């Protein structure tokens, strides 16, 4: 607009030619001629009205083109279709013209789509408060770790954490993305920072979010307990919305380009060895100056993020698992293959069980009802006498099981008796006895009796429900009678039992 005003002034006030005006304003003569022609068509001469601003002048000289009244494509639907494999803008145009034969040409169709897409894809610059958020994610690139003994190659997962304000990075290699590794790397990340941010922004992996629900995702109970311990909050990003954790994406890319690419030619034989190689490179990366500002990540972290972050707790977080378990008829709950007693009045009740590396705590309606030392041998029991009923009818219960077994057969009775003898508290064997006797309904008393007889011959390791069920399932009980008395083996090299019962010869010497 400034050039147009000068063109009109030079032409109508000073009487300059088109070529002279083009020389003065560094324009082409054709452009000067076009401006003058448009001004003449709009009836404008110098001086221009004082209230005519640039926007009004542009509307007079360059009026918008009147497009023909044609059917408008449904751009949101077309945009969604373009995300499908094999769909192109040309195919979308052919479908549009099939419905509207007098619609836009292909070129005009493409121009209109780009205009709509440009208006839709407007980005926003985010400003992060100091000490507020840390963005965490796993890199898509893994690093091979070789077992020195077996030669097996595993893929180490690379965890990346980025503070929002300073872009301060934390990078660590993990054996997997499971819950224990996920919580452990958060603990070590906070120790690396020396402080705790207000919010942790994570992805929707299973270790963090057990059930994505849009705006109300269900966060893993252990992850929530970790957040309570460090007085921070968990904020999962929306599914399929990487812009919610854009700093994590850029941090992953930066760590991949600067750290992982430099390690691609090295061989690592343990996760610890890989992390020792990563740590000095991470420190160099945080000390590297930014490209577009005169500062480094570590300096900005010390000046901005660290003073605004919360303090670390006195003790690091102890990993916990949370489960909801139903108390069995023997007033024990099963935790990872081990059994722990609770007050007998709570049988068939649902308890909240907290599992640490050292303890197992059982709560009912928020009240602590039992606490045990953690067992690590599968099948072991931890039974506290105070959890048993005061007048426990253990003998009556024992006789009840034996009576049911006696009705089936003597071998079943003998096996149930052995099962009840195996545990310190025979109530803990009621589960196994109940399961064994319950097999009668599926296989019948005759087969159960034969299976118990075979188990008695096999030894104490077969005195349990899985062994009896396996014998019946495989049909080994049908072979019991046929192999009960194996034929003797006759051979001249076999001495037999009589050899060892012979008396020594009379002329043998007795050495005293």
Short mmCIF file of C-alpha atoms in Angstrom, two decimals:
data_model
loop_
_atom_site.label_atom_id
_atom_site.label_comp_id
_atom_site.label_asym_id
_atom_site.label_seq_id
_atom_site.Cartn_x
_atom_site.Cartn_y
_atom_site.Cartn_z
CA UNK A 1 0.00 0.00 0.00
CA UNK A 2 2.93 2.32 0.67
CA UNK A 3 4.21 1.84 -2.89
CA UNK A 4 0.73 2.42 -4.35
CA UNK A 5 0.44 5.76 -2.56
CA UNK A 6 3.88 6.77 -3.88
CA UNK A 7 2.92 5.69 -7.42
CA UNK A 8 -0.23 7.86 -7.34
CA UNK A 9 1.67 10.83 -5.89
CA UNK A 10 4.50 10.68 -8.45
CA UNK A 11 2.02 10.28 -11.32
CA UNK A 12 -0.67 12.83 -10.52
CA UNK A 13 1.32 15.40 -8.51
CA UNK A 14 4.76 15.32 -10.10
CA UNK A 15 3.76 14.12 -13.60
CA UNK A 16 6.40 11.37 -13.76
CA UNK A 17 6.29 8.70 -16.43
CA UNK A 18 5.75 5.03 -15.68
CA UNK A 19 9.43 4.24 -16.31
CA UNK A 20 10.60 7.05 -14.04
CA UNK A 21 8.27 5.89 -11.24
CA UNK A 22 9.55 2.32 -11.67
CA UNK A 23 13.16 3.60 -11.34
CA UNK A 24 12.42 5.65 -8.23
CA UNK A 25 10.55 2.85 -6.40
CA UNK A 26 12.60 -0.13 -7.69
CA UNK A 27 9.52 -1.65 -9.32
CA UNK A 28 8.90 -3.08 -12.74
CA UNK A 29 7.07 -0.85 -15.26
CA UNK A 30 4.38 -3.52 -15.55
CA UNK A 31 3.68 -3.33 -11.82
CA UNK A 32 3.41 0.47 -11.98
CA UNK A 33 1.05 0.23 -14.94
CA UNK A 34 -1.08 -2.37 -13.09
CA UNK A 35 -1.36 -0.13 -9.98
CA UNK A 36 -2.42 2.90 -12.06
CA UNK A 37 -4.98 0.88 -14.01
CA UNK A 38 -6.54 -0.47 -10.80
CA UNK A 39 -6.64 3.04 -9.27
CA UNK A 40 -8.35 4.41 -12.37
CA UNK A 41 -10.93 1.61 -12.30
CA UNK A 42 -11.63 2.39 -8.62
CA UNK A 43 -11.89 6.16 -9.37
CA UNK A 44 -8.94 7.11 -7.16
CA UNK A 45 -6.68 10.10 -7.77
CA UNK A 46 -4.14 12.01 -5.77
CA UNK A 47 -4.51 13.19 -3.06
CA UNK A 48 -6.31 10.24 -1.52
CA UNK A 49 -9.01 10.83 1.10
CA UNK A 50 -7.51 11.24 4.59
CA UNK A 51 -9.81 8.62 6.12
CA UNK A 52 -8.82 5.95 3.58
CA UNK A 53 -6.61 3.46 5.45
CA UNK A 54 -4.51 0.70 3.93
CA UNK A 55 -7.16 -1.98 4.48
CA UNK A 56 -9.86 0.05 2.71
CA UNK A 57 -7.45 0.99 -0.10
CA UNK A 58 -6.56 -2.68 -0.61
CA UNK A 59 -10.26 -3.62 -0.75
CA UNK A 60 -10.84 -1.00 -3.48
CA UNK A 61 -7.83 -1.92 -5.59
CA UNK A 62 -7.91 -5.68 -5.08
CA UNK A 63 -11.54 -6.73 -4.63
CA UNK A 64 -12.00 -10.44 -3.68
CA UNK A 65 -12.82 -12.80 -6.46
CA UNK A 66 -16.42 -13.94 -6.58
CA UNK A 67 -16.29 -17.72 -6.60
CA UNK A 68 -19.01 -19.68 -8.31
CA UNK A 69 -21.65 -21.10 -6.03
CA UNK A 70 -20.54 -24.72 -5.90
CA UNK A 71 -20.98 -27.50 -3.37
CA UNK A 72 -18.38 -27.27 -0.61
CA UNK A 73 -16.49 -30.49 0.26
CA UNK A 74 -16.76 -31.79 3.83
CA UNK A 75 -13.17 -31.06 4.78
CA UNK A 76 -13.17 -32.71 8.28
CA UNK A 77 -14.36 -36.02 6.77
CA UNK A 78 -11.86 -35.79 3.91
CA UNK A 79 -9.05 -35.03 6.38
CA UNK A 80 -9.97 -38.10 8.43
CA UNK A 81 -10.10 -40.28 5.28
CA UNK A 82 -6.60 -39.15 4.29
CA UNK A 83 -5.21 -40.80 7.44
CA UNK A 84 -6.26 -44.20 6.04
CA UNK A 85 -3.75 -46.26 4.13
CA UNK A 86 -3.91 -45.84 0.37
CA UNK A 87 -6.15 -42.74 0.48
CA UNK A 88 -4.95 -39.72 -1.51
CA UNK A 89 -6.27 -36.24 -2.14
CA UNK A 90 -6.83 -37.13 -5.79
CA UNK A 91 -9.01 -40.10 -4.85
CA UNK A 92 -10.97 -37.90 -2.43
CA UNK A 93 -11.51 -35.41 -5.28
CA UNK A 94 -12.79 -38.16 -7.59
CA UNK A 95 -15.31 -39.23 -4.92
CA UNK A 96 -16.35 -35.58 -4.49
CA UNK A 97 -16.87 -35.11 -8.25
CA UNK A 98 -18.85 -38.37 -8.43
CA UNK A 99 -21.39 -36.83 -6.05
CA UNK A 100 -21.08 -33.26 -7.41
CA UNK A 101 -20.21 -33.36 -11.15
CA UNK A 102 -20.20 -29.53 -11.35
CA UNK A 103 -17.87 -29.17 -8.34
CA UNK A 104 -14.42 -27.69 -8.11
CA UNK A 105 -11.58 -28.71 -10.38
CA UNK A 106 -8.79 -30.82 -8.93
CA UNK A 107 -6.37 -27.88 -8.65
CA UNK A 108 -8.92 -25.66 -6.94
CA UNK A 109 -9.91 -28.58 -4.69
CA UNK A 110 -6.29 -28.97 -3.54
CA UNK A 111 -5.89 -25.23 -2.91
CA UNK A 112 -9.05 -25.10 -0.79
CA UNK A 113 -7.94 -28.15 1.23
CA UNK A 114 -4.54 -26.60 1.96
CA UNK A 115 -6.18 -23.36 3.07
CA UNK A 116 -8.50 -25.28 5.41
CA UNK A 117 -5.63 -27.40 6.74
CA UNK A 118 -3.41 -24.35 7.36
CA UNK A 119 -6.15 -22.68 9.39
CA UNK A 120 -6.62 -25.88 11.39
CA UNK A 121 -2.96 -26.62 12.12
CA UNK A 122 -2.15 -23.55 14.16
CA UNK A 123 0.48 -24.24 16.82
CA UNK A 124 0.82 -22.63 20.22
CA UNK A 125 4.03 -21.83 22.04
CA UNK A 126 3.94 -23.27 25.55
CA UNK A 127 5.51 -21.52 28.52
CA UNK A 128 6.52 -23.80 31.39
CA UNK A 129 6.77 -22.61 34.97
CA UNK A 130 9.98 -23.24 36.83
CA UNK A 131 9.98 -26.49 38.80
CA UNK A 132 6.44 -27.38 37.71
CA UNK A 133 6.62 -30.34 35.30
CA UNK A 134 8.90 -33.18 34.30
CA UNK A 135 8.02 -35.03 31.08
CA UNK A 136 8.93 -38.73 30.97
CA UNK A 137 8.89 -41.30 28.18
CA UNK A 138 10.73 -44.28 26.69
CA UNK A 139 12.80 -43.91 23.54
CA UNK A 140 11.79 -46.01 20.57
CA UNK A 141 15.43 -46.99 20.06
CA UNK A 142 16.82 -49.80 22.21
CA UNK A 143 20.39 -50.87 22.97
CA UNK A 144 21.55 -54.49 22.76
CA UNK A 145 22.96 -56.06 25.93
CA UNK A 146 24.83 -59.38 25.58
CA UNK A 147 24.85 -62.05 28.28
CA UNK A 148 28.48 -63.09 28.76
CA UNK A 149 27.55 -66.64 29.79
CA UNK A 150 24.82 -67.62 27.32
CA UNK A 151 25.42 -65.07 24.57
CA UNK A 152 21.73 -64.14 24.63
CA UNK A 153 20.99 -60.61 23.41
CA UNK A 154 18.37 -58.53 25.23
CA UNK A 155 17.12 -55.07 24.31
CA UNK A 156 17.63 -52.43 26.99
CA UNK A 157 14.90 -49.78 27.18
CA UNK A 158 16.00 -46.13 27.35
CA UNK A 159 14.10 -43.90 29.79
CA UNK A 160 14.19 -40.11 29.27
CA UNK A 161 13.01 -37.37 31.65
CA UNK A 162 12.95 -33.66 30.72
CA UNK A 163 12.23 -30.72 33.04
CA UNK A 164 9.85 -28.24 31.43
CA UNK A 165 11.52 -24.91 32.14
CA UNK A 166 15.24 -25.68 31.79
CA UNK A 167 15.05 -28.73 29.46
CA UNK A 168 17.39 -30.49 31.92
CA UNK A 169 17.70 -34.14 30.84
CA UNK A 170 17.87 -37.46 32.65
CA UNK A 171 18.62 -40.65 30.68
CA UNK A 172 18.85 -44.21 32.02
CA UNK A 173 18.87 -47.72 30.55
CA UNK A 174 16.41 -50.26 31.99
CA UNK A 175 15.98 -54.01 31.41
CA UNK A 176 12.26 -53.61 30.63
CA UNK A 177 9.24 -51.29 30.94
CA UNK A 178 7.60 -53.19 33.80
CA UNK A 179 6.26 -51.55 36.94
CA UNK A 180 9.29 -52.19 39.17
CA UNK A 181 11.70 -50.74 36.60
CA UNK A 182 9.34 -47.81 35.94
CA UNK A 183 9.12 -46.84 39.63
CA UNK A 184 12.82 -47.44 40.24
CA UNK A 185 13.93 -45.10 37.47
CA UNK A 186 11.63 -42.35 38.80
CA UNK A 187 13.26 -42.68 42.22
CA UNK A 188 16.73 -42.40 40.70
CA UNK A 189 15.65 -39.49 38.48
CA UNK A 190 14.48 -37.47 41.50
CA UNK A 191 17.77 -38.28 43.25
CA UNK A 192 19.62 -37.07 40.14
CA UNK A 193 17.67 -33.79 40.27
CA UNK A 194 18.08 -33.54 44.03
CA UNK A 195 14.51 -32.28 44.23
CA UNK A 196 10.93 -33.15 43.25
CA UNK A 197 8.83 -31.37 40.55
CA UNK A 198 5.17 -30.61 41.13
CA UNK A 199 3.80 -32.74 38.25
CA UNK A 200 5.00 -35.81 36.33
CA UNK A 201 3.63 -35.93 32.77
CA UNK A 202 3.79 -39.49 31.45
CA UNK A 203 2.57 -41.60 28.55
CA UNK A 204 -0.24 -44.17 28.78
CA UNK A 205 1.96 -47.25 29.17
CA UNK A 206 0.58 -50.04 31.37
CA UNK A 207 3.01 -49.38 34.22
CA UNK A 208 1.59 -45.86 34.60
CA UNK A 209 -2.05 -46.04 33.46
CA UNK A 210 -4.00 -49.25 33.91
CA UNK A 211 -7.05 -48.02 32.00
CA UNK A 212 -7.05 -44.92 29.74
CA UNK A 213 -10.40 -43.14 30.01
CA UNK A 214 -9.94 -39.91 28.13
CA UNK A 215 -10.07 -37.14 30.71
CA UNK A 216 -10.29 -39.55 33.67
CA UNK A 217 -7.63 -42.24 33.24
CA UNK A 218 -7.10 -44.84 35.97
CA UNK A 219 -3.54 -44.53 37.24
CA UNK A 220 -1.66 -47.57 38.55
CA UNK A 221 -2.05 -47.85 42.34
CA UNK A 222 1.70 -48.26 42.92
CA UNK A 223 2.40 -45.17 40.80
CA UNK A 224 -0.12 -43.18 42.86
CA UNK A 225 1.48 -44.38 46.09
CA UNK A 226 4.86 -43.30 44.73
CA UNK A 227 3.43 -39.84 43.97
CA UNK A 228 2.01 -39.56 47.50
CA UNK A 229 5.40 -40.45 48.98
CA UNK A 230 7.15 -37.69 47.00
CA UNK A 231 4.27 -35.18 47.31
CA UNK A 232 3.88 -34.83 43.56
CA UNK A 233 1.08 -35.42 41.04
CA UNK A 234 0.71 -37.69 38.01
CA UNK A 235 -0.74 -36.21 34.82
CA UNK A 236 -1.00 -38.73 31.93
CA UNK A 237 -1.03 -37.32 28.43
CA UNK A 238 -4.11 -37.91 26.32
CA UNK A 239 -3.97 -41.06 24.17
CA UNK A 240 -2.60 -40.38 20.68
CA UNK A 241 -1.87 -36.72 21.59
CA UNK A 242 1.94 -36.38 21.48
CA UNK A 243 1.63 -32.59 21.74
CA UNK A 244 0.72 -33.03 25.42
CA UNK A 245 4.29 -34.20 26.06
CA UNK A 246 6.15 -32.46 23.27
CA UNK A 247 9.18 -31.83 25.48
CA UNK A 248 9.47 -35.56 26.16
CA UNK A 249 9.37 -36.25 22.42
CA UNK A 250 12.07 -33.65 21.71
CA UNK A 251 14.12 -34.92 24.68
CA UNK A 252 13.92 -38.48 23.36
CA UNK A 253 15.03 -37.29 19.93
CA UNK A 254 17.89 -35.27 21.42
CA UNK A 255 19.08 -38.18 23.60
CA UNK A 256 18.82 -40.59 20.66
CA UNK A 257 20.88 -38.36 18.36
CA UNK A 258 23.53 -37.35 20.90
CA UNK A 259 23.87 -40.42 23.15
CA UNK A 260 22.44 -43.58 21.62
CA UNK A 261 23.88 -42.95 18.18
CA UNK A 262 27.34 -42.60 19.77
CA UNK A 263 26.93 -45.97 21.54
CA UNK A 264 25.79 -47.94 18.51
CA UNK A 265 29.26 -49.37 17.78
CA UNK A 266 29.98 -50.51 21.35
CA UNK A 267 29.15 -53.86 22.96
CA UNK A 268 27.63 -53.95 26.45
CA UNK A 269 27.39 -56.96 28.72
CA UNK A 270 25.14 -55.59 31.49
CA UNK A 271 22.70 -52.77 32.16
CA UNK A 272 25.11 -51.34 34.75
CA UNK A 273 27.89 -51.15 32.16
CA UNK A 274 25.56 -49.40 29.72
CA UNK A 275 24.50 -46.82 32.33
CA UNK A 276 28.15 -46.12 33.20
CA UNK A 277 28.68 -45.24 29.55
CA UNK A 278 25.56 -43.07 29.40
CA UNK A 279 26.21 -40.96 32.53
CA UNK A 280 29.27 -38.91 31.34
CA UNK A 281 27.62 -38.32 27.97
CA UNK A 282 24.48 -37.11 29.77
CA UNK A 283 26.51 -34.64 31.82
CA UNK A 284 28.20 -33.32 28.67
CA UNK A 285 24.80 -33.00 27.00
CA UNK A 286 23.35 -30.95 29.86
CA UNK A 287 26.43 -28.69 29.78
CA UNK A 288 26.14 -28.12 26.01
CA UNK A 289 25.09 -24.52 25.07
CA UNK A 290 21.70 -24.00 23.45
CA UNK A 291 21.67 -23.19 19.75
CA UNK A 292 19.32 -20.19 19.95
CA UNK A 293 20.17 -18.71 23.36
CA UNK A 294 23.31 -18.13 25.38
CA UNK A 295 22.87 -20.62 28.19
CA UNK A 296 23.05 -24.32 29.08
CA UNK A 297 20.58 -26.78 30.54
CA UNK A 298 22.45 -27.31 33.77
CA UNK A 299 22.81 -23.57 34.41
CA UNK A 300 19.12 -22.94 33.77
CA UNK A 301 18.27 -25.91 35.99
CA UNK A 302 20.28 -24.49 38.89
CA UNK A 303 18.93 -20.96 38.43
CA UNK A 304 15.26 -21.66 37.55
CA UNK A 305 14.00 -25.21 38.16
CA UNK A 306 15.89 -26.34 41.25
CA UNK A 307 14.91 -23.41 43.55
CA UNK A 308 11.22 -23.90 42.65
CA UNK A 309 11.13 -27.69 43.16
CA UNK A 310 10.13 -29.52 46.34
CA UNK A 311 12.58 -31.29 48.68
CA UNK A 312 13.29 -35.02 48.60
CA UNK A 313 11.73 -37.09 51.43
CA UNK A 314 13.94 -38.49 54.17
CA UNK A 315 13.71 -42.04 52.77
CA UNK A 316 13.43 -43.14 49.12
CA UNK A 317 10.26 -44.89 48.04
CA UNK A 318 10.01 -48.60 48.82
CA UNK A 319 8.40 -50.50 45.97
CA UNK A 320 4.93 -51.83 46.76
CA UNK A 321 2.30 -53.88 45.00
CA UNK A 322 -1.40 -53.53 45.72
CA UNK A 323 -3.87 -56.37 45.24
CA UNK A 324 -7.48 -57.12 46.15
CA UNK A 325 -7.73 -60.72 47.35
CA UNK A 326 -10.52 -62.89 48.76
CA UNK A 327 -9.84 -64.85 51.96
CA UNK A 328 -10.13 -68.61 51.43
CA UNK A 329 -11.98 -71.06 53.67
CA UNK A 330 -8.78 -71.73 55.64
CA UNK A 331 -8.57 -67.99 56.49
CA UNK A 332 -5.44 -67.53 54.35
CA UNK A 333 -4.85 -65.30 51.35
CA UNK A 334 -2.60 -66.40 48.50
CA UNK A 335 0.08 -63.89 47.49
CA UNK A 336 2.48 -64.85 44.69
CA UNK A 337 2.18 -68.55 45.50
CA UNK A 338 2.56 -68.15 49.29
CA UNK A 339 -0.19 -68.18 51.95
CA UNK A 340 -0.73 -65.72 54.79
CA UNK A 341 -3.30 -66.00 57.59
CA UNK A 342 -5.86 -63.37 58.59
CA UNK A 343 -8.49 -63.42 61.37
CA UNK A 344 -10.81 -66.36 60.70
CA UNK A 345 -13.91 -64.13 60.83
CA UNK A 346 -12.80 -62.57 57.53
CA UNK A 347 -13.07 -65.73 55.43
CA UNK A 348 -14.71 -65.03 52.05
CA UNK A 349 -14.11 -61.29 52.55
CA UNK A 350 -12.20 -59.14 50.07
CA UNK A 351 -9.04 -57.57 51.50
CA UNK A 352 -6.65 -54.88 50.30
CA UNK A 353 -3.18 -56.44 50.38
CA UNK A 354 0.02 -54.39 50.23
CA UNK A 355 3.16 -56.30 49.23
CA UNK A 356 6.70 -54.99 49.75
CA UNK A 357 10.03 -56.77 49.49
CA UNK A 358 9.93 -57.53 53.23
CA UNK A 359 6.31 -57.37 54.43
CA UNK A 360 2.76 -58.36 53.49
CA UNK A 361 0.03 -56.18 55.00
CA UNK A 362 -3.68 -57.03 54.85
CA UNK A 363 -6.38 -54.41 55.34
CA UNK A 364 -10.14 -54.76 55.57
CA UNK A 365 -12.17 -51.58 55.05
CA UNK A 366 -9.03 -49.53 55.68
CA UNK A 367 -8.12 -51.26 58.96
CA UNK A 368 -4.89 -53.25 59.27
CA UNK A 369 -5.90 -56.83 60.19
CA UNK A 370 -2.69 -58.79 59.54
CA UNK A 371 0.99 -58.22 58.90
CA UNK A 372 3.49 -60.94 57.91
CA UNK A 373 7.12 -61.23 56.91
CA UNK A 374 7.34 -61.78 53.16
CA UNK A 375 7.83 -65.42 52.15
CA UNK A 376 9.80 -66.29 49.02
CA UNK A 377 9.40 -70.09 48.81
CA UNK A 378 6.41 -70.98 46.69
CA UNK A 379 3.80 -73.00 48.56
CA UNK A 380 4.97 -71.92 52.04
CA UNK A 381 2.58 -70.76 54.78
CA UNK A 382 2.72 -68.03 57.40
CA UNK A 383 0.04 -68.79 60.02
CA UNK A 384 -0.35 -66.77 63.20
CA UNK A 385 -2.10 -68.62 66.08
CA UNK A 386 -4.08 -65.53 67.03
CA UNK A 387 -5.86 -65.69 63.68
CA UNK A 388 -7.31 -69.13 64.44
CA UNK A 389 -10.68 -69.49 66.24
CA UNK A 390 -10.34 -69.99 69.99
CA UNK A 391 -12.32 -73.22 70.01
CA UNK A 392 -11.27 -74.44 66.63
CA UNK A 393 -12.83 -77.76 65.87
CA UNK A 394 -9.74 -79.05 64.21
CA UNK A 395 -10.40 -82.70 65.15
CA UNK A 396 -13.98 -82.55 63.89
CA UNK A 397 -12.82 -81.02 60.60
CA UNK A 398 -10.10 -83.65 60.31
CA UNK A 399 -12.62 -86.44 60.89
CA UNK A 400 -14.97 -84.88 58.36
CA UNK A 401 -12.32 -85.07 55.63
CA UNK A 402 -11.32 -88.58 56.64
CA UNK A 403 -14.97 -89.73 56.64
CA UNK A 404 -15.43 -88.48 53.09
CA UNK A 405 -12.21 -90.19 52.04
CA UNK A 406 -13.18 -93.44 53.82
CA UNK A 407 -16.40 -93.53 51.80
CA UNK A 408 -14.33 -93.56 48.61
CA UNK A 409 -11.77 -96.16 49.63
CA UNK A 410 -8.88 -97.02 51.97
CA UNK A 411 -6.19 -95.62 49.68
CA UNK A 412 -7.99 -92.27 49.47
CA UNK A 413 -8.29 -92.23 53.28
CA UNK A 414 -4.58 -93.00 53.67
CA UNK A 415 -3.62 -90.25 51.24
CA UNK A 416 -5.85 -87.61 52.90
CA UNK A 417 -4.37 -88.58 56.26
CA UNK A 418 -0.88 -87.99 54.87
CA UNK A 419 -1.97 -84.66 53.39
CA UNK A 420 -3.32 -83.49 56.76
CA UNK A 421 -0.06 -84.45 58.49
CA UNK A 422 2.23 -82.48 56.20
CA UNK A 423 1.63 -78.96 57.58
CA UNK A 424 2.38 -77.56 61.02
CA UNK A 425 -1.24 -76.39 61.26
CA UNK A 426 -3.44 -78.96 59.58
CA UNK A 427 -6.01 -76.24 58.74
CA UNK A 428 -3.62 -75.06 56.03
CA UNK A 429 -3.98 -78.50 54.37
CA UNK A 430 -7.77 -78.26 54.15
CA UNK A 431 -7.52 -76.57 50.76
CA UNK A 432 -5.52 -79.42 49.24
CA UNK A 433 -7.78 -82.07 50.85
CA UNK A 434 -10.90 -80.32 49.59
CA UNK A 435 -9.50 -80.21 46.06
CA UNK A 436 -8.54 -83.89 46.06
CA UNK A 437 -11.92 -85.05 47.33
CA UNK A 438 -13.66 -82.76 44.85
CA UNK A 439 -12.12 -84.72 41.95
CA UNK A 440 -14.65 -87.48 42.68
CA UNK A 441 -17.38 -85.42 41.01
CA UNK A 442 -15.45 -85.28 37.72
CA UNK A 443 -13.73 -88.69 37.57
CA UNK A 444 -15.75 -90.93 39.89
CA UNK A 445 -14.75 -92.71 43.13
CA UNK A 446 -13.10 -95.72 41.43
CA UNK A 447 -10.64 -93.66 39.43
CA UNK A 448 -9.92 -91.36 42.40
CA UNK A 449 -9.18 -94.39 44.58
CA UNK A 450 -6.76 -95.78 41.95
CA UNK A 451 -5.08 -92.37 41.57
CA UNK A 452 -4.58 -92.10 45.35
CA UNK A 453 -3.06 -95.58 45.42
CA UNK A 454 -0.60 -94.63 42.68
CA UNK A 455 0.28 -91.38 44.50
CA UNK A 456 1.00 -93.34 47.70
CA UNK A 457 3.46 -95.50 45.80
CA UNK A 458 5.12 -92.48 44.16
CA UNK A 459 6.07 -90.84 47.47
CA UNK A 460 5.46 -87.70 49.50
CA UNK A 461 6.06 -85.33 46.58
CA UNK A 462 2.75 -86.61 45.08
CA UNK A 463 0.67 -85.94 48.22
CA UNK A 464 -1.06 -82.84 46.83
CA UNK A 465 -3.91 -81.79 44.60
CA UNK A 466 -1.89 -80.97 41.41
CA UNK A 467 -0.32 -84.47 41.39
CA UNK A 468 -3.63 -86.31 41.84
CA UNK A 469 -5.32 -84.12 39.22
CA UNK A 470 -2.44 -84.76 36.80
CA UNK A 471 -2.67 -88.54 37.30
CA UNK A 472 -6.39 -88.48 36.52
CA UNK A 473 -6.08 -86.08 33.60
CA UNK A 474 -3.39 -88.21 31.92
CA UNK A 475 -5.20 -91.49 32.68
CA UNK A 476 -2.27 -92.96 34.66
CA UNK A 477 -4.69 -94.24 37.29
CA UNK A 478 -5.91 -96.88 34.79
CA UNK A 479 -2.41 -98.36 34.68
CA UNK A 480 -2.14 -98.69 38.44
CA UNK A 481 -3.48 -102.24 38.77
CA UNK A 482 -1.46 -103.59 35.87
CA UNK A 483 1.87 -102.28 37.18
CA UNK A 484 1.22 -102.69 40.89
CA UNK A 485 3.39 -105.87 41.09
CA UNK A 486 6.18 -105.69 38.52
CA UNK A 487 7.59 -109.09 37.42
CA UNK A 488 10.92 -110.12 38.99
CA UNK A 489 14.05 -109.75 36.92
CA UNK A 490 16.02 -113.01 36.63
CA UNK A 491 19.65 -112.82 35.55
CA UNK A 492 22.84 -114.60 36.63
CA UNK A 493 24.54 -111.30 37.42
CA UNK A 494 21.78 -110.19 39.80
CA UNK A 495 22.49 -111.43 43.34
CA UNK A 496 19.06 -110.87 44.88
CA UNK A 497 18.11 -110.31 48.50
CA UNK A 498 19.08 -113.81 49.66
CA UNK A 499 22.73 -113.13 48.90
CA UNK A 500 22.92 -110.59 51.70
CA UNK A 501 21.18 -112.85 54.23
CA UNK A 502 23.76 -115.68 53.96
CA UNK A 503 25.91 -116.35 56.99
CA UNK A 504 29.66 -115.89 56.61
CA UNK A 505 31.74 -119.12 56.27
CA UNK A 506 32.86 -120.76 59.52
CA UNK A 507 36.57 -120.41 58.73
CA UNK A 508 36.34 -116.64 58.33
CA UNK A 509 38.47 -114.54 60.64
CA UNK A 510 37.00 -112.06 63.07
CA UNK A 511 39.07 -108.93 63.35
CA UNK A 512 38.70 -107.10 66.66
#
